[in-house]
Coordinates of C-alpha atoms and ligand atoms in Angstrom, one line a residue:
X1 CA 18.4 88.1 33.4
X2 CA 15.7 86.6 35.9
X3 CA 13.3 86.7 33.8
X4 CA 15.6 84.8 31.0
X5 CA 16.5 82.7 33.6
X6 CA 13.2 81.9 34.0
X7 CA 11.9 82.3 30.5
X8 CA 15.0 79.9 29.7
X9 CA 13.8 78.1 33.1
X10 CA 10.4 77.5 32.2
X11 CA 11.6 76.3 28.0
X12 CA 13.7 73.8 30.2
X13 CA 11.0 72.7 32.0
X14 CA 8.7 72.5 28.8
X15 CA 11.5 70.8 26.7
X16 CA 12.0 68.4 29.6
X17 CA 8.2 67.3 29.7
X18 CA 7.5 67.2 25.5
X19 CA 11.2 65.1 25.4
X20 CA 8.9 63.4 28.6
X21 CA 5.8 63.6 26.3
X22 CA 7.7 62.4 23.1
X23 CA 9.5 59.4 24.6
X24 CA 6.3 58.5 26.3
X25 CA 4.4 58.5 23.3
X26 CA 7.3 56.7 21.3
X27 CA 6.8 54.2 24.4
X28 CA 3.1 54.0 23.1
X29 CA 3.7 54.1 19.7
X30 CA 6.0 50.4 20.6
X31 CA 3.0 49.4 22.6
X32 CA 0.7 49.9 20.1
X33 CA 2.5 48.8 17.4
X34 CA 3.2 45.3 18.9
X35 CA 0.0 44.9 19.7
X36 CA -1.3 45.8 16.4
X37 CA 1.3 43.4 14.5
X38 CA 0.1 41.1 17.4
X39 CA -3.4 41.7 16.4
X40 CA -2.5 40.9 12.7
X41 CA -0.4 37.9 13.7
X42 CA -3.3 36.8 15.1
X43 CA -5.6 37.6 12.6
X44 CA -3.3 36.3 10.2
X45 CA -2.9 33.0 11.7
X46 CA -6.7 32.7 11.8
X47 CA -6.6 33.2 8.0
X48 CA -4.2 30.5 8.1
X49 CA -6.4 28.2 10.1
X50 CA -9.1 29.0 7.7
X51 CA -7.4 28.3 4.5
X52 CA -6.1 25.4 5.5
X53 CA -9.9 24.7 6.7
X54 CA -10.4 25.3 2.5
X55 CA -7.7 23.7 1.3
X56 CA -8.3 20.5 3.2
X57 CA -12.0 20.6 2.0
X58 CA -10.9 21.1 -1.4
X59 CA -8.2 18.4 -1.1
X60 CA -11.4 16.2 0.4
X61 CA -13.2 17.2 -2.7
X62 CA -10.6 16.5 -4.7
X63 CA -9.7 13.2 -3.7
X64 CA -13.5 12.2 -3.5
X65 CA -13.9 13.2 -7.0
X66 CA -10.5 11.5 -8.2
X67 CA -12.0 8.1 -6.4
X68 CA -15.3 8.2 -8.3
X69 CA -13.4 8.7 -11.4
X70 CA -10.9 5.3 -10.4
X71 CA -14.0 3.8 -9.5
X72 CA -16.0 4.3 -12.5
X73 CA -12.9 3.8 -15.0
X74 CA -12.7 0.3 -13.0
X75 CA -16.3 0.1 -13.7
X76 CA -15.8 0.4 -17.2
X77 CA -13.0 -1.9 -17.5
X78 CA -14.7 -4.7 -15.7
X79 CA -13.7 -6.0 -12.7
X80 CA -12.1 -9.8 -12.0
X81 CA -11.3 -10.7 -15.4
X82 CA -8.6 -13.3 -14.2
X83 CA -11.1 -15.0 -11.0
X84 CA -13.9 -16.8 -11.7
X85 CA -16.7 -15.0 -10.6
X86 CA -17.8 -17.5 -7.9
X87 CA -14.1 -16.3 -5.7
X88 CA -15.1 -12.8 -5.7
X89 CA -15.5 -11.4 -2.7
X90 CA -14.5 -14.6 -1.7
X91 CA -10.9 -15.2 1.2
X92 CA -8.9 -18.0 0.1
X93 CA -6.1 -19.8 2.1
X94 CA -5.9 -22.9 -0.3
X95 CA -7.6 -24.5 -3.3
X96 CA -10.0 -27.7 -2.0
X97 CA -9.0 -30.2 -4.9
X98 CA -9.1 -34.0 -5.8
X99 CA -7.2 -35.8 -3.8
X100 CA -3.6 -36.9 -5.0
X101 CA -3.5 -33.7 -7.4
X102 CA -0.6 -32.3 -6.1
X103 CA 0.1 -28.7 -6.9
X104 CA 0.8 -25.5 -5.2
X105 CA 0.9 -21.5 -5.5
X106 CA 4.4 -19.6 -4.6
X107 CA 3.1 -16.2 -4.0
X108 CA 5.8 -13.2 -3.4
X109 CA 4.9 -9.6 -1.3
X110 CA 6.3 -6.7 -0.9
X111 CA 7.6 -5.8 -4.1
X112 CA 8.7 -5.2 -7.1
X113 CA 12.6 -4.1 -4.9
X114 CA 15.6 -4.0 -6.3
X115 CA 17.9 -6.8 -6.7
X116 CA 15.7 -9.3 -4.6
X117 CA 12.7 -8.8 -7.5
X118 CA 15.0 -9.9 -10.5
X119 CA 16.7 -12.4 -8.7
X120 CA 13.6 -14.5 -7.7
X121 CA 12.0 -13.7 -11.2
X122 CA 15.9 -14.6 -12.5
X123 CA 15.5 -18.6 -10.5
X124 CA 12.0 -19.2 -11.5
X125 CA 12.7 -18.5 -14.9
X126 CA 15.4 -21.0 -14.8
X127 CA 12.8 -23.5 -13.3
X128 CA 10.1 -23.0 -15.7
X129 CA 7.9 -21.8 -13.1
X130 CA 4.9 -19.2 -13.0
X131 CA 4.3 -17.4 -9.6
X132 CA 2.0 -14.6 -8.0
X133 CA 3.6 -11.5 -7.0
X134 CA 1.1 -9.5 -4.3
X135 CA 2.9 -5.5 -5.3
X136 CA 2.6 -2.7 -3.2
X137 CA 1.1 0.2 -5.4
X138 CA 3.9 2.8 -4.4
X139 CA 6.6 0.4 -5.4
X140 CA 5.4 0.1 -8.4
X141 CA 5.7 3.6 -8.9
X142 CA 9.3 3.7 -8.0
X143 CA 9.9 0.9 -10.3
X144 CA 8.1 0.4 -13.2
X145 CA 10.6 -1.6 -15.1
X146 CA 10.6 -4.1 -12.5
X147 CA 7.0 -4.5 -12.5
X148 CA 6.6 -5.0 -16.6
X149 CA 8.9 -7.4 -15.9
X150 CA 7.3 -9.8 -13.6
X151 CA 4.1 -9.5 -15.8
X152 CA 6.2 -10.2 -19.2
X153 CA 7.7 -13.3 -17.5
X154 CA 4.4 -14.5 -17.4
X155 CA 3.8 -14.1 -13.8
X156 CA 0.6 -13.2 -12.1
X157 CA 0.6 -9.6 -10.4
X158 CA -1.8 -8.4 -7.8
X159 CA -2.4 -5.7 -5.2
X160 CA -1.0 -5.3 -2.3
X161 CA -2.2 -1.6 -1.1
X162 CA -0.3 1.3 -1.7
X163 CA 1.2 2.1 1.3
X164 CA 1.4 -1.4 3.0
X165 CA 0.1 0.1 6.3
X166 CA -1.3 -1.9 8.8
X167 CA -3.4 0.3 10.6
X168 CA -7.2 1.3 10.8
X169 CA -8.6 3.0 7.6
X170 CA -11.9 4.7 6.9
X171 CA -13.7 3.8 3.6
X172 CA -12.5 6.4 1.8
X173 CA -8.5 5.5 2.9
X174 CA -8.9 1.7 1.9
X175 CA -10.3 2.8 -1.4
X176 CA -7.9 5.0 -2.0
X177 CA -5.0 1.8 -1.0
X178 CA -6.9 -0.7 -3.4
X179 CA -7.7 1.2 -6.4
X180 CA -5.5 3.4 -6.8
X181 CA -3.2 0.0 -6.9
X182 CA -5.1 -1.3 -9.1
X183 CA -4.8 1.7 -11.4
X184 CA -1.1 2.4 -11.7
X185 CA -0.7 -1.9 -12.0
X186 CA -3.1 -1.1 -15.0
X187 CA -1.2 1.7 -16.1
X188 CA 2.4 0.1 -15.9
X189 CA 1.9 -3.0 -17.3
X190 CA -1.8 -3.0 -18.7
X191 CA -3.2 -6.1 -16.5
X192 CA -6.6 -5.3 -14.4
X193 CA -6.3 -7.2 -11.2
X194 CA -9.1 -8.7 -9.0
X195 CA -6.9 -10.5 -6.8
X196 CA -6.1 -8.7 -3.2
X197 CA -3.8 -9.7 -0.4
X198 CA -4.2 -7.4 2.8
X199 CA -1.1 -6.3 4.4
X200 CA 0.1 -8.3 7.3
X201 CA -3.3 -10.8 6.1
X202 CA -4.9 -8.1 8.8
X203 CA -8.2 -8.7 7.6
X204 CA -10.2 -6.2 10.5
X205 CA -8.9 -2.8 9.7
X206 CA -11.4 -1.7 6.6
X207 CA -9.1 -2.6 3.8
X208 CA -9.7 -6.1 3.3
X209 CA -13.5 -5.1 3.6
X210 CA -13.1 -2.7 0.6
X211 CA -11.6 -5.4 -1.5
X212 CA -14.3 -7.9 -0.6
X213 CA -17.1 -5.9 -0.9
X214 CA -15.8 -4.2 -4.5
X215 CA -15.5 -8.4 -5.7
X216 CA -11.5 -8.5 -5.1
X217 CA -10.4 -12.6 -4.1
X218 CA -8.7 -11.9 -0.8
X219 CA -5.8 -14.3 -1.2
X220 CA -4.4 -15.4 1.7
X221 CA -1.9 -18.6 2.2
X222 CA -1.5 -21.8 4.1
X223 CA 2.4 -22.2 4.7
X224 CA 4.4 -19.5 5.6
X225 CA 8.0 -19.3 5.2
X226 CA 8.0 -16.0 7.8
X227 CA 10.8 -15.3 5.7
X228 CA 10.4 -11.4 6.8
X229 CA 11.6 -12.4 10.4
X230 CA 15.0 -13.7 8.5
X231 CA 14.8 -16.5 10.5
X232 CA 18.2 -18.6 8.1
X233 CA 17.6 -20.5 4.7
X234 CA 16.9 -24.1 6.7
X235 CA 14.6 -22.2 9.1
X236 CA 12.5 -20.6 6.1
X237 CA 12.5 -24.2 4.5
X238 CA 11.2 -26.1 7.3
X239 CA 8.3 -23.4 7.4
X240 CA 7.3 -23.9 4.2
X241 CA 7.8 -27.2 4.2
X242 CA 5.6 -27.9 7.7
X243 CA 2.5 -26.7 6.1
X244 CA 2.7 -27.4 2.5
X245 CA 0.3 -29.6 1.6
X246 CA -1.4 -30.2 -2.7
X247 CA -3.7 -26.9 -3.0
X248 CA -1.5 -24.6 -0.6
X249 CA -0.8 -20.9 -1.2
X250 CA 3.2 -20.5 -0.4
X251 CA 3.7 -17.0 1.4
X252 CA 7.4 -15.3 0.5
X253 CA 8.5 -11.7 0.2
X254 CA 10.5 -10.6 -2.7
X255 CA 10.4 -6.9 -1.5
X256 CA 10.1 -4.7 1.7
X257 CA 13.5 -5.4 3.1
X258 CA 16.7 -7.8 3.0
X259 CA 15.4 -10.7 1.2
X260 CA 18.6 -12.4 0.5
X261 CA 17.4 -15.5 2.3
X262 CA 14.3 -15.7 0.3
X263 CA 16.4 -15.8 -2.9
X264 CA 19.0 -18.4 -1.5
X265 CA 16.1 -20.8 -0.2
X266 CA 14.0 -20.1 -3.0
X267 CA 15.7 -23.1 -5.1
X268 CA 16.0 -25.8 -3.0
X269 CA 12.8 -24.6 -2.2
X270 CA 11.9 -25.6 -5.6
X271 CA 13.8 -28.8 -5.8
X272 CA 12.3 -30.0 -2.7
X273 CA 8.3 -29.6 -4.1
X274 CA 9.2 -31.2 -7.5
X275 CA 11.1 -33.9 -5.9
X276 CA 7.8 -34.3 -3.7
X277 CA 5.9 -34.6 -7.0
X278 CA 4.7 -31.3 -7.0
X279 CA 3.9 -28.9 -9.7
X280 CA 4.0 -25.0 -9.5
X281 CA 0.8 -22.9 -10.3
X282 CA -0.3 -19.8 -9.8
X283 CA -3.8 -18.6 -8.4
X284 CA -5.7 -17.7 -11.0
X285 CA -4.8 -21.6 -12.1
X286 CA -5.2 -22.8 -8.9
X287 CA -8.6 -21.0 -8.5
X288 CA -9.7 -21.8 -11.7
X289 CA -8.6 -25.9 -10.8
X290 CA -11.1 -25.4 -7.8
X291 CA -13.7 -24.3 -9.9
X292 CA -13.7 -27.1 -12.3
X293 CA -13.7 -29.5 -9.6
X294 CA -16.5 -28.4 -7.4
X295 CA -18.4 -28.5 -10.6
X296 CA -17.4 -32.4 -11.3
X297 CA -18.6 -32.9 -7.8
X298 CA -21.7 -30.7 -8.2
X299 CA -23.0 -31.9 -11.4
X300 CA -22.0 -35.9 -9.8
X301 CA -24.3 -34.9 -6.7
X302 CA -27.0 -34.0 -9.3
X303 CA -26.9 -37.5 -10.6
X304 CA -29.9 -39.8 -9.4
Ligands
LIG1 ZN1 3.1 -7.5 2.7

C-alpha cells in the first residue's frame, strides 16, 4: 500500500508537472502564436505599404501616360481655334478699342448648376444676347445637358479647371485641371477651347502658368459684380456698374452656389448697359475687335 501510495504518489506528482508542463507550453504556444500572427501582421502590413508603393507608381504611370495622350489628341486637334493667335498666352482684363465704341463681355463661372444655368441662359435668350460661360470640368460631367445647352444657344464656353481649387499645383496637377477640361468640353459639346480663366483669377499657383505656356488666353475681367459674396441685387449692380467701362470683361457666377441674385440682377443689369448705349459681346468678339483695331493703328503708324 506504501509503495501504491507512493507509486500513486509519485503519478501525482508526474501528472501535476506534465498538466504544469502542458499548460505551460499551451502558455507558449499563445506566446508564440501572437507573436507569429504579430510577425505576419507586420509583414503583412509591409506588403501593404509596398503595394500601395506599386500601385501609386502605376497610378503615376498611368496618369502620365493618359496626359500625353490629352496632350497629343489636343495637339492634333489644334489648339486656339476661336483666339487670334496674337492672345495666346496672352492675360486679358479688357479689350483696348477706339474710343466711343462701346461694348462689353458678360462672362459667367462656376457652372453649368442647376436652375441658376438655365435661368441666366433663359434671360439672355430673351435679350438677344451672346455671353462667355468660364465651366468647371467636373460640372460638366455632372451635367452634360446643361452644358450642350449653353453652347447651342450660341454662347461661348471655356475652362475653368476641373476641380476649381485654389491651391498650389505641380505641373503635372495643373495639366491634369486644364486639359482634361478641355477634353470632356470637347467631348460634351464638340467645341475645342483656348480660352482659360484661373480659379479665384489666382494667377501664382502653377495653373494659370500651364494655360499660358500651352497658348490658353487667360481671361480675366475688369468689373466685378462679387456676386459670390451675395452682397443684394443693388449691391451687385453698383459693382458692375462702378467699373464698367466700353471694352470691359463683366465677372458673374451662374454656378458654385446660391446664385439667385445673379439671376434677379442679371436684367436690369442688361437694361442698364443698353440704356447706356451699350452692346453685348462675347470674347472671342471682343478679342477679335482688339485685333482689328491694333492693326488699323499699326498699318496707320506705317504710313509716312
Ligand atoms: Zn470660379
Amino acid at each position: 500500500m506504501e509503495n501504491n501510495k507512493s507509486f500513486f504518489g509519485t503519478q501525482g506528482i508526474l501528472i501535476a508537472l506534465l498538466g504544469l508542463t502542458g499548460t505551460f507550453s499551451i502558455a507558449l504556444m499563445i506566446l508564440f502564436k501572437t507573436n507569429t500572427s504579430d510577425a505576419q501582421s507586420q509583414s503583412n502590413s509591409v506588403k501593404d505599404i509596398t503595394a500601395n508603393v506599386v500601385t501609386q507608381q502605376r497610378l503615376e504611370k498611368f496618369k502620365t501616360e493618359m496626359l500625353t495622350s490629352w496632350q497629343q489628341e489636343a495637339q492634333a486637334k489644334g489648339f486656339a481655334t476661336d483666339v487670334p493667335s496674337n492672345f495666346q498666352g496672352a492675360v486679358i482684363k479688357e479689350a483696348k478699342l477706339p474710343a466711343g465704341k462701346k461694348v462689353i463681355a458678360l462672362t459667367f463661372d462656376d457652372g453649368p448648376w442647376p436652375n441658376s444655368t438655365a435661368q441666366v441662359l433663359d434671360i439672355l435668350k430673351k435679350n438677344n444676347i451672346k455671353g462667355t460661360f468660364f465651366v468647371v470640368g467636373q460640372n460638366v460631367k455632372n451635367y452634360p445637358d446643361l452644358t450642350k445647352r449653353v453652347v447651342t444657344d450660341g454662347h461661348t464656353i471655356a475652362n475653368h479647371t476641373w476641380h476649381h481649387w485654389y491651391h498650389h499645383m505641380n505641373a503635372q496637377a495643373a495639366a491634369y485641371e486644364v486639359a482634361n477640361t478641355t477634353d470632356i468640353i470637347y467631348k460634351t459639346t464638340g467645341v475645342k477651347t483656348s480660352l482659360f480663366r484661373p480659379p479665384g483669377g489666382i494667377m501664382s499657383n502653377g495653373v494659370a502658368a500651364y494655360a499660358k505656356s500651352n497658348k490658353y488666353a487667360v481671361i480675366m475681367w475688369s468689373a466685378d459684380s462679387i456676386d459670390y459674396s451675395r452682397p443684394g441685387v443693388p449691391k451687385l449692380i453698383n459693382n458692375i456698374f462702378r467699373g464698367a467701362r466700353p471694352g470691359g470683361i463683366v465677372l458673374m457666377h451662374d454656378g458654385g452656389g446660391d446664385r439667385a441674385h445673379t439671376v434677379k440682377a442679371l436684367p436690369e443689369i442688361i437694361s442698364r448697359f443698353r440704356n447706356q448705349g451699350y452692346e453685348f459681346v462675347t470674347v472671342p468678339e471682343l478679342l477679335e475687335m482688339q485685333n482689328q483695331y491694333s492693326q488699323v493703328v499699326a498699318q496707320k503708324s506705317k504710313k509716312p
